[in-house]
JSON list of C-alpha atoms in Angstrom, two decimals:
[
{"chain": "A", "resi": 1, "resn": "MET", "atom": "CA", "xyz": [-0.11, -0.20, 0.09]},
{"chain": "A", "resi": 2, "resn": "GLY", "atom": "CA", "xyz": [1.13, 3.56, -0.58]},
{"chain": "A", "resi": 3, "resn": "SER", "atom": "CA", "xyz": [3.70, 2.08, -3.35]},
{"chain": "A", "resi": 4, "resn": "LEU", "atom": "CA", "xyz": [4.54, 4.23, -6.60]},
{"chain": "A", "resi": 5, "resn": "ILE", "atom": "CA", "xyz": [3.37, 3.29, -10.05]},
{"chain": "A", "resi": 6, "resn": "ASP", "atom": "CA", "xyz": [5.11, 4.10, -13.50]},
{"chain": "A", "resi": 7, "resn": "THR", "atom": "CA", "xyz": [3.56, 1.75, -15.59]},
{"chain": "A", "resi": 8, "resn": "PHE", "atom": "CA", "xyz": [0.88, 2.84, -18.31]},
{"chain": "A", "resi": 9, "resn": "VAL", "atom": "CA", "xyz": [-2.33, 3.48, -17.76]},
{"chain": "A", "resi": 10, "resn": "PRO", "atom": "CA", "xyz": [-4.19, 1.53, -19.80]},
{"chain": "A", "resi": 11, "resn": "SER", "atom": "CA", "xyz": [-6.75, 3.61, -21.85]},
{"chain": "A", "resi": 12, "resn": "SER", "atom": "CA", "xyz": [-10.21, 1.76, -20.58]},
{"chain": "A", "resi": 13, "resn": "THR", "atom": "CA", "xyz": [-8.87, 3.46, -17.39]},
{"chain": "A", "resi": 14, "resn": "TYR", "atom": "CA", "xyz": [-7.89, 6.89, -18.33]},
{"chain": "A", "resi": 15, "resn": "ASN", "atom": "CA", "xyz": [-10.59, 6.78, -20.13]},
{"chain": "A", "resi": 16, "resn": "ASN", "atom": "CA", "xyz": [-13.21, 6.65, -16.71]},
{"chain": "A", "resi": 17, "resn": "LEU", "atom": "CA", "xyz": [-11.32, 10.11, -14.81]},
{"chain": "A", "resi": 18, "resn": "PRO", "atom": "CA", "xyz": [-13.59, 12.48, -14.15]},
{"chain": "A", "resi": 19, "resn": "LEU", "atom": "CA", "xyz": [-13.59, 15.92, -16.68]},
{"chain": "A", "resi": 20, "resn": "ILE", "atom": "CA", "xyz": [-13.25, 19.33, -14.87]},
{"chain": "A", "resi": 21, "resn": "SER", "atom": "CA", "xyz": [-16.36, 20.34, -15.54]},
{"chain": "A", "resi": 22, "resn": "GLN", "atom": "CA", "xyz": [-17.24, 17.19, -12.90]},
{"chain": "A", "resi": 23, "resn": "VAL", "atom": "CA", "xyz": [-14.89, 18.49, -10.32]},
{"chain": "A", "resi": 24, "resn": "ALA", "atom": "CA", "xyz": [-15.05, 21.61, -10.15]},
{"chain": "A", "resi": 25, "resn": "GLY", "atom": "CA", "xyz": [-16.89, 22.19, -7.04]},
{"chain": "A", "resi": 26, "resn": "ALA", "atom": "CA", "xyz": [-14.12, 19.40, -5.63]},
{"chain": "A", "resi": 27, "resn": "PRO", "atom": "CA", "xyz": [-12.27, 22.03, -4.12]},
{"chain": "A", "resi": 28, "resn": "LYS", "atom": "CA", "xyz": [-14.71, 23.88, -2.12]},
{"chain": "A", "resi": 29, "resn": "ASP", "atom": "CA", "xyz": [-16.90, 20.75, -1.41]},
{"chain": "A", "resi": 30, "resn": "HIS", "atom": "CA", "xyz": [-13.82, 18.33, 0.48]},
{"chain": "A", "resi": 31, "resn": "SER", "atom": "CA", "xyz": [-11.87, 21.65, 1.43]},
{"chain": "A", "resi": 32, "resn": "GLN", "atom": "CA", "xyz": [-11.19, 20.03, 5.22]},
{"chain": "A", "resi": 33, "resn": "ASP", "atom": "CA", "xyz": [-9.83, 16.60, 2.94]},
{"chain": "A", "resi": 34, "resn": "LEU", "atom": "CA", "xyz": [-7.86, 19.20, 0.94]},
{"chain": "A", "resi": 35, "resn": "GLN", "atom": "CA", "xyz": [-7.06, 20.75, 3.48]},
{"chain": "A", "resi": 36, "resn": "ASP", "atom": "CA", "xyz": [-5.77, 17.23, 5.75]},
{"chain": "A", "resi": 37, "resn": "LEU", "atom": "CA", "xyz": [-3.89, 16.46, 2.60]},
{"chain": "A", "resi": 38, "resn": "ARG", "atom": "CA", "xyz": [-2.02, 19.19, 2.47]},
{"chain": "A", "resi": 39, "resn": "GLU", "atom": "CA", "xyz": [-1.23, 19.24, 6.18]},
{"chain": "A", "resi": 40, "resn": "LEU", "atom": "CA", "xyz": [0.62, 15.78, 5.26]},
{"chain": "A", "resi": 41, "resn": "LEU", "atom": "CA", "xyz": [2.58, 17.43, 3.15]},
{"chain": "A", "resi": 42, "resn": "THR", "atom": "CA", "xyz": [3.91, 19.89, 5.49]},
{"chain": "A", "resi": 43, "resn": "LYS", "atom": "CA", "xyz": [3.97, 16.51, 8.45]},
{"chain": "A", "resi": 44, "resn": "HIS", "atom": "CA", "xyz": [6.32, 14.24, 6.53]},
{"chain": "A", "resi": 45, "resn": "ASN", "atom": "CA", "xyz": [8.60, 17.72, 4.50]},
{"chain": "A", "resi": 46, "resn": "VAL", "atom": "CA", "xyz": [8.38, 16.30, 1.12]},
{"chain": "A", "resi": 47, "resn": "PRO", "atom": "CA", "xyz": [10.15, 18.07, -1.57]},
{"chain": "A", "resi": 48, "resn": "LYS", "atom": "CA", "xyz": [8.93, 21.26, -2.09]},
{"chain": "A", "resi": 49, "resn": "SER", "atom": "CA", "xyz": [7.90, 20.42, -5.73]},
{"chain": "A", "resi": 50, "resn": "VAL", "atom": "CA", "xyz": [5.19, 18.12, -4.48]},
{"chain": "A", "resi": 51, "resn": "SER", "atom": "CA", "xyz": [2.08, 18.49, -4.52]},
{"chain": "A", "resi": 52, "resn": "VAL", "atom": "CA", "xyz": [-1.86, 17.34, -4.04]},
{"chain": "A", "resi": 53, "resn": "ARG", "atom": "CA", "xyz": [-3.61, 17.42, -7.45]},
{"chain": "A", "resi": 54, "resn": "LEU", "atom": "CA", "xyz": [-7.31, 17.88, -9.31]},
{"chain": "A", "resi": 55, "resn": "ILE", "atom": "CA", "xyz": [-7.74, 14.36, -10.31]},
{"chain": "A", "resi": 56, "resn": "HIS", "atom": "CA", "xyz": [-8.92, 15.62, -14.45]},
{"chain": "A", "resi": 57, "resn": "LYS", "atom": "CA", "xyz": [-9.35, 14.06, -18.10]},
{"chain": "A", "resi": 58, "resn": "HIS", "atom": "CA", "xyz": [-9.34, 16.63, -21.11]},
{"chain": "A", "resi": 59, "resn": "PHE", "atom": "CA", "xyz": [-9.42, 14.16, -23.49]},
{"chain": "A", "resi": 60, "resn": "ASP", "atom": "CA", "xyz": [-9.75, 10.19, -23.84]},
{"chain": "A", "resi": 61, "resn": "THR", "atom": "CA", "xyz": [-7.47, 7.98, -24.85]},
{"chain": "A", "resi": 62, "resn": "THR", "atom": "CA", "xyz": [-7.39, 5.08, -27.44]},
{"chain": "A", "resi": 63, "resn": "GLU", "atom": "CA", "xyz": [-5.87, 2.09, -26.95]},
{"chain": "A", "resi": 64, "resn": "GLY", "atom": "CA", "xyz": [-2.10, 2.17, -26.47]},
{"chain": "A", "resi": 65, "resn": "GLU", "atom": "CA", "xyz": [-2.03, 5.68, -26.09]},
{"chain": "A", "resi": 66, "resn": "VAL", "atom": "CA", "xyz": [-1.56, 7.37, -23.13]},
{"chain": "A", "resi": 67, "resn": "MET", "atom": "CA", "xyz": [-1.67, 11.49, -22.68]},
{"chain": "A", "resi": 68, "resn": "VAL", "atom": "CA", "xyz": [1.63, 13.13, -22.45]},
{"chain": "A", "resi": 69, "resn": "PHE", "atom": "CA", "xyz": [3.28, 16.54, -21.36]},
{"chain": "A", "resi": 70, "resn": "ASP", "atom": "CA", "xyz": [5.77, 18.68, -22.85]},
{"chain": "A", "resi": 71, "resn": "LYS", "atom": "CA", "xyz": [6.75, 22.24, -23.50]},
{"chain": "A", "resi": 72, "resn": "ILE", "atom": "CA", "xyz": [7.80, 24.37, -26.27]},
{"chain": "A", "resi": 73, "resn": "PRO", "atom": "CA", "xyz": [9.73, 27.69, -25.89]},
{"chain": "A", "resi": 74, "resn": "ILE", "atom": "CA", "xyz": [8.46, 30.88, -27.35]},
{"chain": "A", "resi": 75, "resn": "PRO", "atom": "CA", "xyz": [10.82, 33.12, -27.85]},
{"chain": "A", "resi": 76, "resn": "GLU", "atom": "CA", "xyz": [10.80, 36.82, -25.93]},
{"chain": "A", "resi": 77, "resn": "HIS", "atom": "CA", "xyz": [8.06, 34.82, -23.93]},
{"chain": "A", "resi": 78, "resn": "GLY", "atom": "CA", "xyz": [9.57, 31.57, -21.94]},
{"chain": "A", "resi": 79, "resn": "ALA", "atom": "CA", "xyz": [8.04, 28.73, -23.01]},
{"chain": "A", "resi": 80, "resn": "VAL", "atom": "CA", "xyz": [3.89, 26.69, -22.70]},
{"chain": "A", "resi": 81, "resn": "GLN", "atom": "CA", "xyz": [3.29, 23.95, -22.11]},
{"chain": "A", "resi": 82, "resn": "ILE", "atom": "CA", "xyz": [1.03, 21.39, -24.73]},
{"chain": "A", "resi": 83, "resn": "MET", "atom": "CA", "xyz": [-0.48, 17.78, -23.18]},
{"chain": "A", "resi": 84, "resn": "LYS", "atom": "CA", "xyz": [-1.17, 15.64, -26.20]},
{"chain": "A", "resi": 85, "resn": "PRO", "atom": "CA", "xyz": [-2.34, 11.82, -26.42]},
{"chain": "A", "resi": 86, "resn": "ILE", "atom": "CA", "xyz": [1.18, 9.97, -28.10]},
{"chain": "A", "resi": 87, "resn": "VAL", "atom": "CA", "xyz": [1.68, 6.12, -28.32]},
{"chain": "A", "resi": 88, "resn": "PRO", "atom": "CA", "xyz": [4.86, 5.84, -26.83]},
{"chain": "A", "resi": 89, "resn": "PRO", "atom": "CA", "xyz": [7.80, 4.35, -27.90]},
{"chain": "A", "resi": 90, "resn": "ASN", "atom": "CA", "xyz": [9.48, 1.13, -26.87]},
{"chain": "A", "resi": 91, "resn": "ASP", "atom": "CA", "xyz": [12.28, 3.10, -25.69]},
{"chain": "A", "resi": 92, "resn": "SER", "atom": "CA", "xyz": [10.12, 5.61, -23.84]},
{"chain": "A", "resi": 93, "resn": "GLN", "atom": "CA", "xyz": [11.42, 8.02, -21.31]},
{"chain": "A", "resi": 94, "resn": "LEU", "atom": "CA", "xyz": [8.33, 9.32, -20.07]},
{"chain": "A", "resi": 95, "resn": "ARG", "atom": "CA", "xyz": [7.85, 8.91, -16.35]},
{"chain": "A", "resi": 96, "resn": "GLY", "atom": "CA", "xyz": [4.71, 9.80, -14.17]},
{"chain": "A", "resi": 97, "resn": "ILE", "atom": "CA", "xyz": [4.25, 13.57, -13.12]},
{"chain": "A", "resi": 98, "resn": "HIS", "atom": "CA", "xyz": [0.65, 12.76, -11.73]},
{"chain": "A", "resi": 99, "resn": "TYR", "atom": "CA", "xyz": [-1.23, 9.90, -9.85]},
{"chain": "A", "resi": 100, "resn": "PHE", "atom": "CA", "xyz": [-4.66, 8.60, -8.52]},
{"chain": "A", "resi": 101, "resn": "VAL", "atom": "CA", "xyz": [-5.19, 6.44, -5.57]},
{"chain": "A", "resi": 102, "resn": "ASP", "atom": "CA", "xyz": [-5.73, 3.03, -7.39]},
{"chain": "A", "resi": 103, "resn": "GLY", "atom": "CA", "xyz": [-8.54, 0.42, -6.18]},
{"chain": "A", "resi": 104, "resn": "ASN", "atom": "CA", "xyz": [-4.83, -1.39, -3.77]},
{"chain": "A", "resi": 105, "resn": "ALA", "atom": "CA", "xyz": [-4.39, 2.25, -2.29]},
{"chain": "A", "resi": 106, "resn": "SER", "atom": "CA", "xyz": [-1.55, 2.90, -4.60]},
{"chain": "A", "resi": 107, "resn": "LEU", "atom": "CA", "xyz": [-0.98, 5.62, -6.44]},
{"chain": "A", "resi": 108, "resn": "GLN", "atom": "CA", "xyz": [-1.09, 4.75, -9.52]},
{"chain": "A", "resi": 109, "resn": "ALA", "atom": "CA", "xyz": [0.17, 7.44, -12.51]},
{"chain": "A", "resi": 110, "resn": "TYR", "atom": "CA", "xyz": [-1.86, 8.44, -15.42]},
{"chain": "A", "resi": 111, "resn": "GLU", "atom": "CA", "xyz": [-0.60, 11.97, -17.00]},
{"chain": "A", "resi": 112, "resn": "TYR", "atom": "CA", "xyz": [3.42, 11.34, -18.08]},
{"chain": "A", "resi": 113, "resn": "GLY", "atom": "CA", "xyz": [5.91, 13.57, -19.27]},
{"chain": "A", "resi": 114, "resn": "HIS", "atom": "CA", "xyz": [9.85, 14.18, -20.03]},
{"chain": "A", "resi": 115, "resn": "TYR", "atom": "CA", "xyz": [10.39, 16.11, -16.39]},
{"chain": "A", "resi": 116, "resn": "GLU", "atom": "CA", "xyz": [12.63, 15.56, -14.03]},
{"chain": "A", "resi": 117, "resn": "ILE", "atom": "CA", "xyz": [10.76, 14.03, -10.53]},
{"chain": "A", "resi": 118, "resn": "PRO", "atom": "CA", "xyz": [11.63, 13.96, -7.18]},
{"chain": "A", "resi": 119, "resn": "ASP", "atom": "CA", "xyz": [12.77, 11.34, -5.30]},
{"chain": "A", "resi": 120, "resn": "MET", "atom": "CA", "xyz": [10.53, 9.90, -3.25]},
{"chain": "A", "resi": 121, "resn": "SER", "atom": "CA", "xyz": [12.75, 7.24, -1.81]},
{"chain": "A", "resi": 122, "resn": "GLY", "atom": "CA", "xyz": [12.38, 7.64, 2.54]},
{"chain": "A", "resi": 123, "resn": "PHE", "atom": "CA", "xyz": [8.65, 8.55, 1.57]},
{"chain": "A", "resi": 124, "resn": "GLU", "atom": "CA", "xyz": [7.32, 5.32, 2.34]},
{"chain": "A", "resi": 125, "resn": "SER", "atom": "CA", "xyz": [6.06, 6.57, 4.95]},
{"chain": "A", "resi": 126, "resn": "PHE", "atom": "CA", "xyz": [4.14, 9.59, 3.76]},
{"chain": "A", "resi": 127, "resn": "LEU", "atom": "CA", "xyz": [2.99, 7.60, 0.06]},
{"chain": "A", "resi": 128, "resn": "ALA", "atom": "CA", "xyz": [0.98, 5.01, 3.15]},
{"chain": "A", "resi": 129, "resn": "GLU", "atom": "CA", "xyz": [-0.29, 7.82, 4.57]},
{"chain": "A", "resi": 130, "resn": "PHE", "atom": "CA", "xyz": [-1.72, 9.80, 1.76]},
{"chain": "A", "resi": 131, "resn": "CYS", "atom": "CA", "xyz": [-2.82, 7.04, 0.05]},
{"chain": "A", "resi": 132, "resn": "SER", "atom": "CA", "xyz": [-5.22, 5.40, 3.14]},
{"chain": "A", "resi": 133, "resn": "LEU", "atom": "CA", "xyz": [-6.85, 9.23, 3.74]},
{"chain": "A", "resi": 134, "resn": "ILE", "atom": "CA", "xyz": [-7.96, 9.30, 0.12]},
{"chain": "A", "resi": 135, "resn": "SER", "atom": "CA", "xyz": [-9.11, 5.77, 0.32]},
{"chain": "A", "resi": 136, "resn": "GLU", "atom": "CA", "xyz": [-10.63, 5.66, 3.63]},
{"chain": "A", "resi": 137, "resn": "ARG", "atom": "CA", "xyz": [-12.59, 9.24, 2.34]},
{"chain": "A", "resi": 138, "resn": "GLY", "atom": "CA", "xyz": [-13.48, 8.19, -0.97]},
{"chain": "A", "resi": 139, "resn": "LEU", "atom": "CA", "xyz": [-11.31, 10.31, -2.44]},
{"chain": "A", "resi": 140, "resn": "GLN", "atom": "CA", "xyz": [-10.15, 8.61, -6.23]},
{"chain": "A", "resi": 141, "resn": "ARG", "atom": "CA", "xyz": [-11.47, 10.82, -8.40]},
{"chain": "A", "resi": 142, "resn": "LYS", "atom": "CA", "xyz": [-10.84, 13.97, -6.61]},
{"chain": "A", "resi": 143, "resn": "PHE", "atom": "CA", "xyz": [-7.19, 14.22, -5.68]},
{"chain": "A", "resi": 144, "resn": "GLY", "atom": "CA", "xyz": [-4.85, 12.99, -6.52]},
{"chain": "A", "resi": 145, "resn": "LEU", "atom": "CA", "xyz": [-0.76, 13.27, -6.26]},
{"chain": "A", "resi": 146, "resn": "LYS", "atom": "CA", "xyz": [1.99, 15.61, -8.55]},
{"chain": "A", "resi": 147, "resn": "LEU", "atom": "CA", "xyz": [5.31, 14.90, -8.34]},
{"chain": "A", "resi": 148, "resn": "LYS", "atom": "CA", "xyz": [7.44, 17.08, -11.04]},
{"chain": "A", "resi": 149, "resn": "ARG", "atom": "CA", "xyz": [10.53, 18.81, -10.18]},
{"chain": "A", "resi": 150, "resn": "GLY", "atom": "CA", "xyz": [11.27, 23.09, -11.06]},
{"chain": "A", "resi": 151, "resn": "ASP", "atom": "CA", "xyz": [7.89, 24.22, -10.31]},
{"chain": "A", "resi": 152, "resn": "ASP", "atom": "CA", "xyz": [9.01, 26.24, -8.09]},
{"chain": "A", "resi": 153, "resn": "LYS", "atom": "CA", "xyz": [10.06, 29.56, -11.16]},
{"chain": "A", "resi": 154, "resn": "ASP", "atom": "CA", "xyz": [6.67, 28.62, -12.14]},
{"chain": "A", "resi": 155, "resn": "ARG", "atom": "CA", "xyz": [4.44, 29.52, -9.05]},
{"chain": "A", "resi": 156, "resn": "THR", "atom": "CA", "xyz": [1.37, 31.64, -11.36]},
{"chain": "A", "resi": 157, "resn": "GLY", "atom": "CA", "xyz": [-1.42, 30.00, -12.45]},
{"chain": "A", "resi": 158, "resn": "TRP", "atom": "CA", "xyz": [-1.91, 29.77, -16.24]},
{"chain": "A", "resi": 159, "resn": "THR", "atom": "CA", "xyz": [-5.13, 29.57, -19.47]},
{"chain": "A", "resi": 160, "resn": "GLU", "atom": "CA", "xyz": [-5.41, 25.93, -20.99]},
{"chain": "A", "resi": 161, "resn": "TYR", "atom": "CA", "xyz": [-6.82, 26.44, -24.29]},
{"chain": "A", "resi": 162, "resn": "GLU", "atom": "CA", "xyz": [-8.55, 23.12, -25.67]},
{"chain": "A", "resi": 163, "resn": "LEU", "atom": "CA", "xyz": [-8.18, 22.19, -29.54]},
{"chain": "A", "resi": 164, "resn": "HIS", "atom": "CA", "xyz": [-10.75, 19.29, -30.15]},
{"chain": "A", "resi": 165, "resn": "ALA", "atom": "CA", "xyz": [-9.98, 18.92, -33.76]},
{"chain": "A", "resi": 166, "resn": "LYS", "atom": "CA", "xyz": [-6.22, 18.03, -32.48]},
{"chain": "A", "resi": 167, "resn": "ARG", "atom": "CA", "xyz": [-7.09, 16.38, -28.61]},
{"chain": "A", "resi": 168, "resn": "GLY", "atom": "CA", "xyz": [-4.14, 18.49, -27.54]},
{"chain": "A", "resi": 169, "resn": "THR", "atom": "CA", "xyz": [-4.64, 21.35, -25.03]},
{"chain": "A", "resi": 170, "resn": "ILE", "atom": "CA", "xyz": [-1.74, 24.77, -24.14]},
{"chain": "A", "resi": 171, "resn": "MET", "atom": "CA", "xyz": [-1.27, 26.16, -21.86]},
{"chain": "A", "resi": 172, "resn": "PHE", "atom": "CA", "xyz": [-0.27, 29.51, -21.15]},
{"chain": "A", "resi": 173, "resn": "PRO", "atom": "CA", "xyz": [1.06, 30.64, -18.18]},
{"chain": "A", "resi": 174, "resn": "ASP", "atom": "CA", "xyz": [-0.64, 33.79, -16.52]},
{"chain": "A", "resi": 175, "resn": "GLY", "atom": "CA", "xyz": [1.90, 37.36, -17.80]},
{"chain": "A", "resi": 176, "resn": "MET", "atom": "CA", "xyz": [2.30, 35.74, -21.14]},
{"chain": "A", "resi": 177, "resn": "PRO", "atom": "CA", "xyz": [0.49, 37.00, -24.96]},
{"chain": "A", "resi": 178, "resn": "MET", "atom": "CA", "xyz": [-2.21, 34.05, -25.42]},
{"chain": "A", "resi": 179, "resn": "PRO", "atom": "CA", "xyz": [-5.72, 34.53, -27.36]},
{"chain": "A", "resi": 180, "resn": "ASP", "atom": "CA", "xyz": [-8.75, 36.42, -26.28]},
{"chain": "A", "resi": 181, "resn": "GLY", "atom": "CA", "xyz": [-11.25, 34.27, -24.85]},
{"chain": "A", "resi": 182, "resn": "ASP", "atom": "CA", "xyz": [-13.64, 33.81, -21.68]},
{"chain": "A", "resi": 183, "resn": "SER", "atom": "CA", "xyz": [-12.67, 30.86, -18.74]},
{"chain": "A", "resi": 184, "resn": "ASP", "atom": "CA", "xyz": [-15.55, 28.49, -18.66]},
{"chain": "A", "resi": 185, "resn": "TYR", "atom": "CA", "xyz": [-13.86, 27.75, -15.63]},
{"chain": "A", "resi": 186, "resn": "SER", "atom": "CA", "xyz": [-11.36, 29.09, -13.44]},
{"chain": "A", "resi": 187, "resn": "VAL", "atom": "CA", "xyz": [-10.55, 26.51, -10.93]},
{"chain": "A", "resi": 188, "resn": "THR", "atom": "CA", "xyz": [-7.21, 25.68, -8.24]},
{"chain": "A", "resi": 189, "resn": "THR", "atom": "CA", "xyz": [-5.73, 22.66, -9.41]},
{"chain": "A", "resi": 190, "resn": "GLU", "atom": "CA", "xyz": [-2.47, 22.00, -7.88]},
{"chain": "A", "resi": 191, "resn": "TRP", "atom": "CA", "xyz": [-1.96, 23.05, -3.25]},
{"chain": "A", "resi": 192, "resn": "LYS", "atom": "CA", "xyz": [1.52, 23.05, -2.38]},
{"chain": "A", "resi": 193, "resn": "ALA", "atom": "CA", "xyz": [1.81, 22.16, 1.50]},
{"chain": "A", "resi": 194, "resn": "ILE", "atom": "CA", "xyz": [-0.07, 24.35, 4.29]},
{"chain": "A", "resi": 195, "resn": "LEU", "atom": "CA", "xyz": [1.88, 28.06, 4.56]},
{"chain": "A", "resi": 196, "resn": "ASN", "atom": "CA", "xyz": [4.45, 27.04, 2.13]},
{"chain": "A", "resi": 197, "resn": "GLU", "atom": "CA", "xyz": [3.09, 27.71, -1.63]},
{"chain": "A", "resi": 198, "resn": "LEU", "atom": "CA", "xyz": [0.27, 30.13, -3.16]},
{"chain": "A", "resi": 199, "resn": "PRO", "atom": "CA", "xyz": [-2.58, 27.11, -5.26]},
{"chain": "A", "resi": 200, "resn": "ARG", "atom": "CA", "xyz": [-1.86, 26.82, -8.76]},
{"chain": "A", "resi": 201, "resn": "THR", "atom": "CA", "xyz": [-4.91, 28.37, -10.58]},
{"chain": "A", "resi": 202, "resn": "CYS", "atom": "CA", "xyz": [-6.38, 26.79, -14.14]},
{"chain": "A", "resi": 203, "resn": "LYS", "atom": "CA", "xyz": [-8.45, 29.01, -16.55]},
{"chain": "A", "resi": 204, "resn": "HIS", "atom": "CA", "xyz": [-10.06, 26.32, -18.91]},
{"chain": "A", "resi": 205, "resn": "SER", "atom": "CA", "xyz": [-11.30, 27.81, -22.06]},
{"chain": "A", "resi": 206, "resn": "THR", "atom": "CA", "xyz": [-12.84, 26.18, -24.97]},
{"chain": "A", "resi": 207, "resn": "THR", "atom": "CA", "xyz": [-12.80, 29.59, -27.34]},
{"chain": "A", "resi": 208, "resn": "CYS", "atom": "CA", "xyz": [-10.40, 32.04, -28.23]},
{"chain": "A", "resi": 209, "resn": "LYS", "atom": "CA", "xyz": [-10.72, 34.15, -31.22]},
{"chain": "A", "resi": 210, "resn": "HIS", "atom": "CA", "xyz": [-9.02, 32.39, -33.71]},
{"chain": "A", "resi": 211, "resn": "GLY", "atom": "CA", "xyz": [-11.92, 28.54, -33.24]},
{"chain": "A", "resi": 212, "resn": "ARG", "atom": "CA", "xyz": [-15.12, 28.42, -32.25]},
{"chain": "A", "resi": 213, "resn": "GLN", "atom": "CA", "xyz": [-17.21, 27.28, -28.97]},
{"chain": "A", "resi": 214, "resn": "GLN", "atom": "CA", "xyz": [-16.45, 23.80, -28.47]},
{"chain": "A", "resi": 215, "resn": "PRO", "atom": "CA", "xyz": [-20.22, 21.84, -27.26]}
]
């Protein structure tokens, strides 16, 4: 119980995850649970780049695909993050960055990237307590864990634009020029330790001046 499973999740499992519209109210509805999860980060003194994650998907994957994050540099502005489903090659070096608690009270990766992750060896007691709290309170489809180094440099929020025709999402960090459009949701999706970091807010948009509103 409480182990990290870094294998590629089946598409049938990934596709059963909730859309952000289905969990947008979870941070408010489960505010005490969320606080208790964040306090575990402090109690066990986990690396600062470890955070609680709101479980949600953007698109379904087909058989053999997994959802992958990557960064694209934008000259003079920084970098945007993209997310899209791919069929990983046999020699893939992808690592799990987002995890949900499965039926065995272990942390199963469900989204991946070529990013560095913090070393979680020696934090078995934290992982076990985190998974136990999630399982006991029935939060498996609400909150999970994010493991990704380098986030200390990017503490602001971002706006996500879904490209349905390409089954992809582009994430612009706050402060970067981006397409005009109205946000469908403004939802906090990541939380670090209590009194350690500000929450990260995701503004989800399916409308911009370069496209039409999606159903």
